[in-house]
Amino acid sequence: MALSNLSSYLDAVDNYSDYPDYSYEEPGGVATAPSHQPKDAARILSVVIYSVSCVLGILGNGLVIAIITLKMKKSVNAVWFLNLAVADFLFNIFLPINIAYTAMRYHWVFGTVMCKLNSFLLILNMYTSVLLLTTISLDRYVSVVFPVWAQNHRSTGLASAVCLLIWSLGVAMSCPALVFRDTAQARGSVICFSNFSLSRNGSQRAEALLRHRMVNVSRFLAGYVLPITVITFCYVAIVLNLRRNRLAKSRKPFKIIVSIIVTFFLCWSPYHLLNLLETEPDGIPRSVFEVSVPLTTALAASNSCMNPVLYVFMGQDFKKFKVTILSRLVNALSEETGHSSIVHRSFSKMSSMTEKETTVL
């Protein structure tokens, strides 16, 4: 492909994409020597974040998977946490590819098929994780607000069926990565990017921009706005219900709830907001994307290693429990802890049994 055609081609597809693809300069441009310090600093910091997330994610999520499958009796909580850990673990396994890509100044050496598959699995992790977290929130909401219904209908079979539906939805919503991700030569490097024009000649700029907007807006709505709205509603309802029924005797539940929601916002908000800005690249300097996309993507990726901490370890009071990490994990994942204890207490209260102190999450 001629350099002039490649230039128009890259312009036409608006190649700001889901993952950092900024290894090249515009072919045919004026030879200048701009400072690349911010861009390089962002790239190096991204490699560090990816590496830490990869190590912690594989260890943390791998430990959760091992404990649930080998040490625990099957329960609804175990089904939720197992699927969440598997989604994050899959993501972490493929993180070394992104680490290598970023460390090599965004030079893709793994081929077009792996470019598509890698991006597909990364987006699949995003959807399955956020849908699972939303489902966990709904499950806790139902268990607290409708304890009688939950006691009669909440089962591992239903939880497994819901998880199968979540994985199916995640696969369907991640398919655009298989369609649009592509590789191309650019100034001696190979980039893995989103080819929304589905061509190599730059003749479909309007169609490419429309596809880009549709993919990014739908991802913003389905992968961020709707889940965070449901999650926030569920936990607000849980807090109000606990206060009204005086089931919570400390501020600890509120701290855990706030930490979950705030961490979700911190990790995913910059990523999704930048995705929206990508649909209007002409109004924003290219340098902004070159620095911001690697950092926001790495920040979103770091959420996969934080989940074991947020949804498992923070559910236990480390100052009171003088036990091993393994015991803490078993206690946190057990059906006897978390919102199931609230259900048990609700039934005990309705049966005029002695009410005992409990915790949330």
CSV table of C-alpha atoms in Angstrom, one decimal:
chain,number,residue,atom,x,y,z
A,1,MET,CA,0.0,0.0,0.0
A,2,ALA,CA,1.4,3.4,-0.9
A,3,LEU,CA,2.1,5.8,1.9
A,4,SER,CA,-0.3,8.4,0.5
A,5,ASN,CA,-3.1,5.9,0.4
A,6,LEU,CA,-2.2,4.7,3.9
A,7,SER,CA,-2.4,8.3,5.2
A,8,SER,CA,-5.9,8.8,3.9
A,9,TYR,CA,-6.9,5.4,5.0
A,10,LEU,CA,-5.8,6.0,8.6
A,11,ASP,CA,-7.5,9.4,8.5
A,12,ALA,CA,-10.7,7.9,7.2
A,13,VAL,CA,-11.1,5.3,9.9
A,14,ASP,CA,-10.5,7.7,12.8
A,15,ASN,CA,-8.0,5.3,14.2
A,16,TYR,CA,-8.4,6.4,17.8
A,17,SER,CA,-9.5,3.0,19.2
A,18,ASP,CA,-10.2,0.9,22.2
A,19,TYR,CA,-6.6,0.3,22.9
A,20,PRO,CA,-3.5,2.4,22.3
A,21,ASP,CA,-2.6,2.4,18.6
A,22,TYR,CA,-0.4,5.5,18.5
A,23,SER,CA,2.9,4.0,17.4
A,24,TYR,CA,3.1,5.9,14.2
A,25,GLU,CA,3.3,9.5,12.9
A,26,GLU,CA,1.2,10.6,9.9
A,27,PRO,CA,3.0,9.5,6.7
A,28,GLY,CA,3.9,12.3,4.4
A,29,GLY,CA,3.9,14.9,7.2
A,30,VAL,CA,6.5,17.5,7.8
A,31,ALA,CA,9.6,16.0,9.4
A,32,THR,CA,9.8,17.6,12.8
A,33,ALA,CA,11.2,16.6,16.1
A,34,PRO,CA,8.4,17.1,18.7
A,35,SER,CA,8.9,16.1,22.3
A,36,HIS,CA,7.5,12.7,23.0
A,37,GLN,CA,8.1,12.9,26.7
A,38,PRO,CA,4.4,12.9,27.8
A,39,LYS,CA,3.6,10.1,25.3
A,40,ASP,CA,6.5,8.0,26.4
A,41,ALA,CA,5.7,8.6,30.1
A,42,ALA,CA,2.1,7.5,29.5
A,43,ARG,CA,3.3,4.4,27.7
A,44,ILE,CA,5.8,3.5,30.5
A,45,LEU,CA,3.2,4.1,33.2
A,46,SER,CA,0.7,1.9,31.3
A,47,VAL,CA,3.2,-0.9,31.2
A,48,VAL,CA,3.7,-0.7,35.0
A,49,ILE,CA,0.0,-0.7,35.6
A,50,TYR,CA,-0.6,-3.5,33.2
A,51,SER,CA,2.2,-5.6,34.8
A,52,VAL,CA,1.0,-5.0,38.4
A,53,SER,CA,-2.6,-5.8,37.4
A,54,CYS,CA,-1.5,-8.9,35.6
A,55,VAL,CA,0.5,-10.4,38.5
A,56,LEU,CA,-2.1,-9.4,41.2
A,57,GLY,CA,-5.0,-10.4,39.0
A,58,ILE,CA,-3.7,-13.9,38.2
A,59,LEU,CA,-2.7,-14.6,41.8
A,60,GLY,CA,-5.9,-13.1,43.4
A,61,ASN,CA,-8.4,-14.4,40.9
A,62,GLY,CA,-6.6,-17.7,40.6
A,63,LEU,CA,-6.8,-18.2,44.3
A,64,VAL,CA,-10.5,-17.4,44.4
A,65,ILE,CA,-11.1,-19.9,41.6
A,66,ALA,CA,-9.1,-22.6,43.4
A,67,ILE,CA,-10.9,-22.0,46.7
A,68,ILE,CA,-14.4,-22.0,45.2
A,69,THR,CA,-13.8,-25.2,43.1
A,70,LEU,CA,-11.8,-27.2,45.6
A,71,LYS,CA,-12.6,-26.0,49.1
A,72,MET,CA,-16.2,-24.8,49.1
A,73,LYS,CA,-19.7,-26.2,49.0
A,74,LYS,CA,-21.7,-24.9,46.0
A,75,SER,CA,-23.8,-21.8,46.8
A,76,VAL,CA,-25.3,-18.8,45.0
A,77,ASN,CA,-22.5,-16.6,46.2
A,78,ALA,CA,-19.9,-19.1,45.1
A,79,VAL,CA,-21.5,-19.1,41.6
A,80,TRP,CA,-21.3,-15.3,41.3
A,81,PHE,CA,-17.8,-15.0,42.6
A,82,LEU,CA,-16.5,-18.0,40.5
A,83,ASN,CA,-17.8,-16.5,37.2
A,84,LEU,CA,-16.5,-13.0,38.2
A,85,ALA,CA,-13.1,-14.5,39.0
A,86,VAL,CA,-13.0,-16.5,35.7
A,87,ALA,CA,-13.9,-13.4,33.7
A,88,ASP,CA,-11.1,-11.4,35.3
A,89,PHE,CA,-8.7,-14.3,35.2
A,90,LEU,CA,-9.2,-14.7,31.4
A,91,PHE,CA,-8.5,-11.0,31.0
A,92,ASN,CA,-5.3,-11.2,33.1
A,93,ILE,CA,-4.0,-14.1,31.1
A,94,PHE,CA,-4.1,-12.1,27.9
A,95,LEU,CA,-2.6,-8.9,29.6
A,96,PRO,CA,1.0,-9.9,28.7
A,97,ILE,CA,0.1,-9.4,25.1
A,98,ASN,CA,-0.9,-5.9,25.8
A,99,ILE,CA,2.1,-5.4,28.0
A,100,ALA,CA,4.4,-6.5,25.1
A,101,TYR,CA,2.5,-4.3,22.6
A,102,THR,CA,2.8,-1.3,24.8
A,103,ALA,CA,6.4,-1.9,25.7
A,104,MET,CA,7.3,-2.3,22.0
A,105,ARG,CA,6.0,1.2,21.3
A,106,TYR,CA,2.7,-0.2,19.9
A,107,HIS,CA,4.3,-2.5,17.4
A,108,TRP,CA,1.9,-5.5,16.9
A,109,VAL,CA,3.7,-8.8,16.1
A,110,PHE,CA,1.0,-11.3,16.9
A,111,GLY,CA,-1.0,-11.3,13.6
A,112,THR,CA,-4.4,-10.1,12.6
A,113,VAL,CA,-6.3,-13.1,14.1
A,114,MET,CA,-4.7,-12.5,17.5
A,115,CYS,CA,-5.4,-8.8,17.2
A,116,LYS,CA,-9.1,-9.6,16.8
A,117,LEU,CA,-9.2,-12.3,19.5
A,118,ASN,CA,-7.2,-10.3,22.0
A,119,SER,CA,-9.5,-7.3,21.7
A,120,PHE,CA,-12.6,-9.6,21.7
A,121,LEU,CA,-11.5,-11.1,25.0
A,122,LEU,CA,-10.8,-7.7,26.6
A,123,ILE,CA,-14.2,-6.4,25.7
A,124,LEU,CA,-15.8,-9.7,26.7
A,125,ASN,CA,-14.2,-9.2,30.2
A,126,MET,CA,-15.6,-5.7,30.4
A,127,TYR,CA,-19.1,-6.8,29.7
A,128,THR,CA,-19.2,-10.0,31.7
A,129,SER,CA,-17.6,-8.3,34.7
A,130,VAL,CA,-19.9,-5.4,34.8
A,131,LEU,CA,-23.0,-7.6,34.1
A,132,LEU,CA,-21.9,-9.9,36.9
A,133,LEU,CA,-21.4,-7.0,39.3
A,134,THR,CA,-24.8,-5.7,38.4
A,135,THR,CA,-26.3,-9.1,39.0
A,136,ILE,CA,-24.6,-9.4,42.4
A,137,SER,CA,-26.0,-6.1,43.3
A,138,LEU,CA,-29.5,-7.1,42.2
A,139,ASP,CA,-29.2,-10.4,44.1
A,140,ARG,CA,-28.2,-8.5,47.3
A,141,TYR,CA,-31.1,-6.1,46.8
A,142,VAL,CA,-33.6,-8.9,46.4
A,143,SER,CA,-32.2,-10.8,49.4
A,144,VAL,CA,-32.5,-7.7,51.7
A,145,VAL,CA,-35.8,-6.1,50.4
A,146,PHE,CA,-37.6,-9.3,49.5
A,147,PRO,CA,-36.2,-11.9,51.9
A,148,VAL,CA,-39.2,-14.3,51.7
A,149,TRP,CA,-39.1,-14.5,47.9
A,150,ALA,CA,-35.3,-14.9,48.0
A,151,GLN,CA,-35.5,-17.7,50.5
A,152,ASN,CA,-38.0,-19.6,48.3
A,153,HIS,CA,-36.5,-19.0,44.9
A,154,ARG,CA,-32.8,-18.2,45.3
A,155,SER,CA,-30.9,-21.3,44.1
A,156,THR,CA,-27.6,-22.3,42.6
A,157,GLY,CA,-29.4,-23.6,39.5
A,158,LEU,CA,-31.0,-20.2,38.8
A,159,ALA,CA,-27.7,-18.5,39.5
A,160,SER,CA,-25.9,-20.8,37.0
A,161,ALA,CA,-28.6,-20.1,34.4
A,162,VAL,CA,-28.2,-16.3,34.9
A,163,CYS,CA,-24.4,-16.6,34.5
A,164,LEU,CA,-24.9,-18.5,31.2
A,165,LEU,CA,-27.1,-15.7,30.0
A,166,ILE,CA,-24.5,-13.1,31.0
A,167,TRP,CA,-21.7,-14.9,29.2
A,168,SER,CA,-24.0,-15.2,26.1
A,169,LEU,CA,-24.8,-11.5,26.2
A,170,GLY,CA,-21.1,-10.7,26.7
A,171,VAL,CA,-20.1,-12.7,23.7
A,172,ALA,CA,-22.8,-11.1,21.5
A,173,MET,CA,-21.9,-7.5,22.6
A,174,SER,CA,-18.2,-8.1,22.1
A,175,CYS,CA,-18.5,-9.3,18.5
A,176,PRO,CA,-17.8,-5.9,17.0
A,177,ALA,CA,-14.2,-6.4,18.0
A,178,LEU,CA,-14.0,-9.5,15.8
A,179,VAL,CA,-15.5,-7.5,12.9
A,180,PHE,CA,-13.6,-4.2,13.1
A,181,ARG,CA,-10.3,-4.9,14.6
A,182,ASP,CA,-7.5,-5.1,12.0
A,183,THR,CA,-3.8,-4.6,11.5
A,184,ALA,CA,-1.9,-2.3,9.2
A,185,GLN,CA,1.6,-1.1,8.4
A,186,ALA,CA,2.5,2.4,9.5
A,187,ARG,CA,6.0,3.8,9.2
A,188,GLY,CA,7.8,0.5,9.8
A,189,SER,CA,5.4,-0.6,12.6
A,190,VAL,CA,2.3,-2.8,12.6
A,191,ILE,CA,-0.7,-1.4,14.5
A,192,CYS,CA,-3.7,-3.2,15.9
A,193,PHE,CA,-6.6,-0.8,15.6
A,194,SER,CA,-10.4,-0.5,14.9
A,195,ASN,CA,-11.0,-0.4,11.1
A,196,PHE,CA,-14.5,1.0,11.1
A,197,SER,CA,-14.3,1.7,7.4
A,198,LEU,CA,-13.9,-2.0,6.6
A,199,SER,CA,-11.7,-1.0,3.7
A,200,ARG,CA,-8.2,0.1,2.9
A,201,ASN,CA,-8.7,3.1,0.6
A,202,GLY,CA,-10.4,5.7,2.9
A,203,SER,CA,-13.5,6.0,0.7
A,204,GLN,CA,-16.0,5.4,3.5
A,205,ARG,CA,-15.3,8.1,6.0
A,206,ALA,CA,-19.0,8.9,6.8
A,207,GLU,CA,-19.9,5.2,7.2
A,208,ALA,CA,-16.8,4.6,9.3
A,209,LEU,CA,-17.6,7.5,11.6
A,210,LEU,CA,-21.2,6.3,12.0
A,211,ARG,CA,-20.0,2.8,12.9
A,212,HIS,CA,-17.5,4.2,15.3
A,213,ARG,CA,-20.2,6.3,17.1
A,214,MET,CA,-22.6,3.4,17.2
A,215,VAL,CA,-20.1,1.0,18.8
A,216,ASN,CA,-18.8,3.5,21.3
A,217,VAL,CA,-22.2,5.0,22.3
A,218,SER,CA,-23.7,1.5,22.7
A,219,ARG,CA,-20.7,0.4,24.8
A,220,PHE,CA,-21.0,3.5,27.0
A,221,LEU,CA,-24.7,2.9,27.6
A,222,ALA,CA,-24.7,-0.9,28.0
A,223,GLY,CA,-21.3,-1.3,29.7
A,224,TYR,CA,-21.4,1.8,31.9
A,225,VAL,CA,-24.5,4.0,32.3
A,226,LEU,CA,-27.1,1.2,32.8
A,227,PRO,CA,-25.0,-1.0,35.1
A,228,ILE,CA,-23.9,1.9,37.3
A,229,THR,CA,-27.5,3.1,37.5
A,230,VAL,CA,-28.7,-0.3,38.6
A,231,ILE,CA,-25.8,-0.8,41.1
A,232,THR,CA,-26.4,2.6,42.7
A,233,PHE,CA,-30.1,2.0,43.0
A,234,CYS,CA,-29.6,-1.4,44.6
A,235,TYR,CA,-27.2,-0.2,47.2
A,236,VAL,CA,-29.2,2.9,48.0
A,237,ALA,CA,-32.2,0.7,48.5
A,238,ILE,CA,-30.2,-1.7,50.6
A,239,VAL,CA,-29.0,1.1,52.9
A,240,LEU,CA,-32.4,2.6,53.3
A,241,ASN,CA,-33.9,-0.8,54.1
A,242,LEU,CA,-31.3,-1.6,56.6
A,243,ARG,CA,-31.7,1.7,58.3
A,244,ARG,CA,-35.5,1.4,58.4
A,245,ASN,CA,-35.3,-2.1,59.9
A,246,ARG,CA,-32.3,-1.3,62.1
A,247,LEU,CA,-30.4,-4.3,60.8
A,248,ALA,CA,-27.1,-2.5,60.5
A,249,LYS,CA,-25.4,-1.4,63.7
A,250,SER,CA,-22.3,0.2,62.3
A,251,ARG,CA,-21.1,2.4,59.5
A,252,LYS,CA,-19.0,-0.4,58.0
A,253,PRO,CA,-21.7,-1.4,55.5
A,254,PHE,CA,-21.8,2.1,54.2
A,255,LYS,CA,-18.1,2.3,53.8
A,256,ILE,CA,-18.0,-0.9,51.8
A,257,ILE,CA,-20.8,0.2,49.6
A,258,VAL,CA,-19.2,3.6,48.9
A,259,SER,CA,-15.9,2.0,48.2
A,260,ILE,CA,-17.4,-0.4,45.6
A,261,ILE,CA,-19.2,2.3,43.7
A,262,VAL,CA,-16.4,4.9,43.9
A,263,THR,CA,-13.8,2.3,42.7
A,264,PHE,CA,-16.0,1.4,39.8
A,265,PHE,CA,-16.4,5.0,38.8
A,266,LEU,CA,-12.6,5.7,39.2
A,267,CYS,CA,-11.6,2.8,37.0
A,268,TRP,CA,-14.2,2.9,34.2
A,269,SER,CA,-15.4,6.6,34.0
A,270,PRO,CA,-12.2,7.9,32.2
A,271,TYR,CA,-12.2,5.0,29.8
A,272,HIS,CA,-15.9,5.4,28.7
A,273,LEU,CA,-15.8,9.2,28.6
A,274,LEU,CA,-12.7,9.1,26.4
A,275,ASN,CA,-14.4,6.6,24.1
A,276,LEU,CA,-17.2,9.1,23.6
A,277,LEU,CA,-14.7,11.8,22.8
A,278,GLU,CA,-13.1,9.5,20.2
A,279,THR,CA,-16.2,9.9,18.1
A,280,GLU,CA,-15.4,13.6,17.7
A,281,PRO,CA,-11.7,13.5,17.1
A,282,ASP,CA,-11.5,16.7,15.0
A,283,GLY,CA,-12.4,18.8,18.0
A,284,ILE,CA,-9.7,17.4,20.3
A,285,PRO,CA,-5.9,17.6,19.7
A,286,ARG,CA,-4.3,14.3,18.7
A,287,SER,CA,-1.8,14.6,21.6
A,288,VAL,CA,-4.6,14.4,24.1
A,289,PHE,CA,-5.6,10.9,22.8
A,290,GLU,CA,-1.9,9.8,22.6
A,291,VAL,CA,-1.4,10.4,26.3
A,292,SER,CA,-4.9,9.7,27.6
A,293,VAL,CA,-5.9,6.5,25.8
A,294,PRO,CA,-3.1,4.3,27.2
A,295,LEU,CA,-3.6,5.6,30.7
A,296,THR,CA,-7.4,5.3,30.8
A,297,THR,CA,-7.2,1.8,29.3
A,298,ALA,CA,-4.7,0.7,31.8
A,299,LEU,CA,-6.8,2.1,34.6
A,300,ALA,CA,-9.8,0.2,33.4
A,301,ALA,CA,-7.7,-2.9,33.2
A,302,SER,CA,-6.6,-2.5,36.8
A,303,ASN,CA,-10.2,-3.1,37.9
A,304,SER,CA,-9.7,-6.8,37.2
A,305,CYS,CA,-7.2,-7.2,40.0
A,306,MET,CA,-9.1,-5.0,42.4
A,307,ASN,CA,-12.3,-7.1,42.4
A,308,PRO,CA,-10.9,-9.8,44.8
A,309,VAL,CA,-10.0,-7.0,47.2
A,310,LEU,CA,-13.3,-5.1,46.9
A,311,TYR,CA,-15.7,-8.0,46.8
A,312,VAL,CA,-13.9,-10.5,49.0
A,313,PHE,CA,-11.3,-9.0,51.3
A,314,MET,CA,-13.1,-5.8,52.2
A,315,GLY,CA,-16.1,-8.0,53.3
A,316,GLN,CA,-14.1,-9.0,56.3
A,317,ASP,CA,-12.9,-7.0,59.3
A,318,PHE,CA,-9.1,-7.8,59.4
A,319,LYS,CA,-8.7,-6.2,62.8
A,320,LYS,CA,-11.1,-8.8,64.3
A,321,PHE,CA,-10.3,-11.9,62.3
A,322,LYS,CA,-6.9,-13.3,63.2
A,323,VAL,CA,-6.9,-16.0,60.5
A,324,THR,CA,-5.1,-16.8,57.3
A,325,ILE,CA,-5.8,-15.3,53.9
A,326,LEU,CA,-7.2,-18.7,52.9
A,327,SER,CA,-9.7,-18.6,55.8
A,328,ARG,CA,-10.7,-15.0,55.1
A,329,LEU,CA,-11.4,-15.9,51.5
A,330,VAL,CA,-13.5,-18.9,52.4
A,331,ASN,CA,-15.4,-16.8,54.9
A,332,ALA,CA,-16.0,-14.0,52.4
A,333,LEU,CA,-17.2,-16.3,49.7
A,334,SER,CA,-19.3,-18.5,51.9
A,335,GLU,CA,-23.1,-18.3,51.8
A,336,GLU,CA,-23.1,-17.8,55.6
A,337,THR,CA,-21.6,-14.4,55.2
A,338,GLY,CA,-22.6,-11.3,53.2
A,339,HIS,CA,-26.2,-10.6,52.3
A,340,SER,CA,-27.3,-14.2,53.0
A,341,SER,CA,-26.9,-13.4,56.7
A,342,ILE,CA,-29.3,-10.5,56.3
A,343,VAL,CA,-31.8,-12.9,54.8
A,344,HIS,CA,-31.4,-15.3,57.7
A,345,ARG,CA,-31.9,-12.5,60.2
A,346,SER,CA,-34.9,-11.1,58.3
A,347,PHE,CA,-36.6,-14.5,58.7
A,348,SER,CA,-35.5,-14.8,62.3
A,349,LYS,CA,-37.1,-11.4,63.0
A,350,MET,CA,-40.3,-12.3,61.2
A,351,SER,CA,-40.4,-15.6,63.2
A,352,SER,CA,-39.9,-13.6,66.5
A,353,MET,CA,-36.6,-15.3,67.0
A,354,THR,CA,-33.8,-13.6,68.8
A,355,GLU,CA,-32.1,-11.1,66.5
A,356,LYS,CA,-28.4,-11.2,66.3
A,357,GLU,CA,-25.9,-8.6,65.1
A,358,THR,CA,-25.0,-8.9,61.5
A,359,THR,CA,-22.9,-7.3,58.8
A,360,VAL,CA,-23.6,-6.4,55.2
A,361,LEU,CA,-21.6,-7.7,52.1
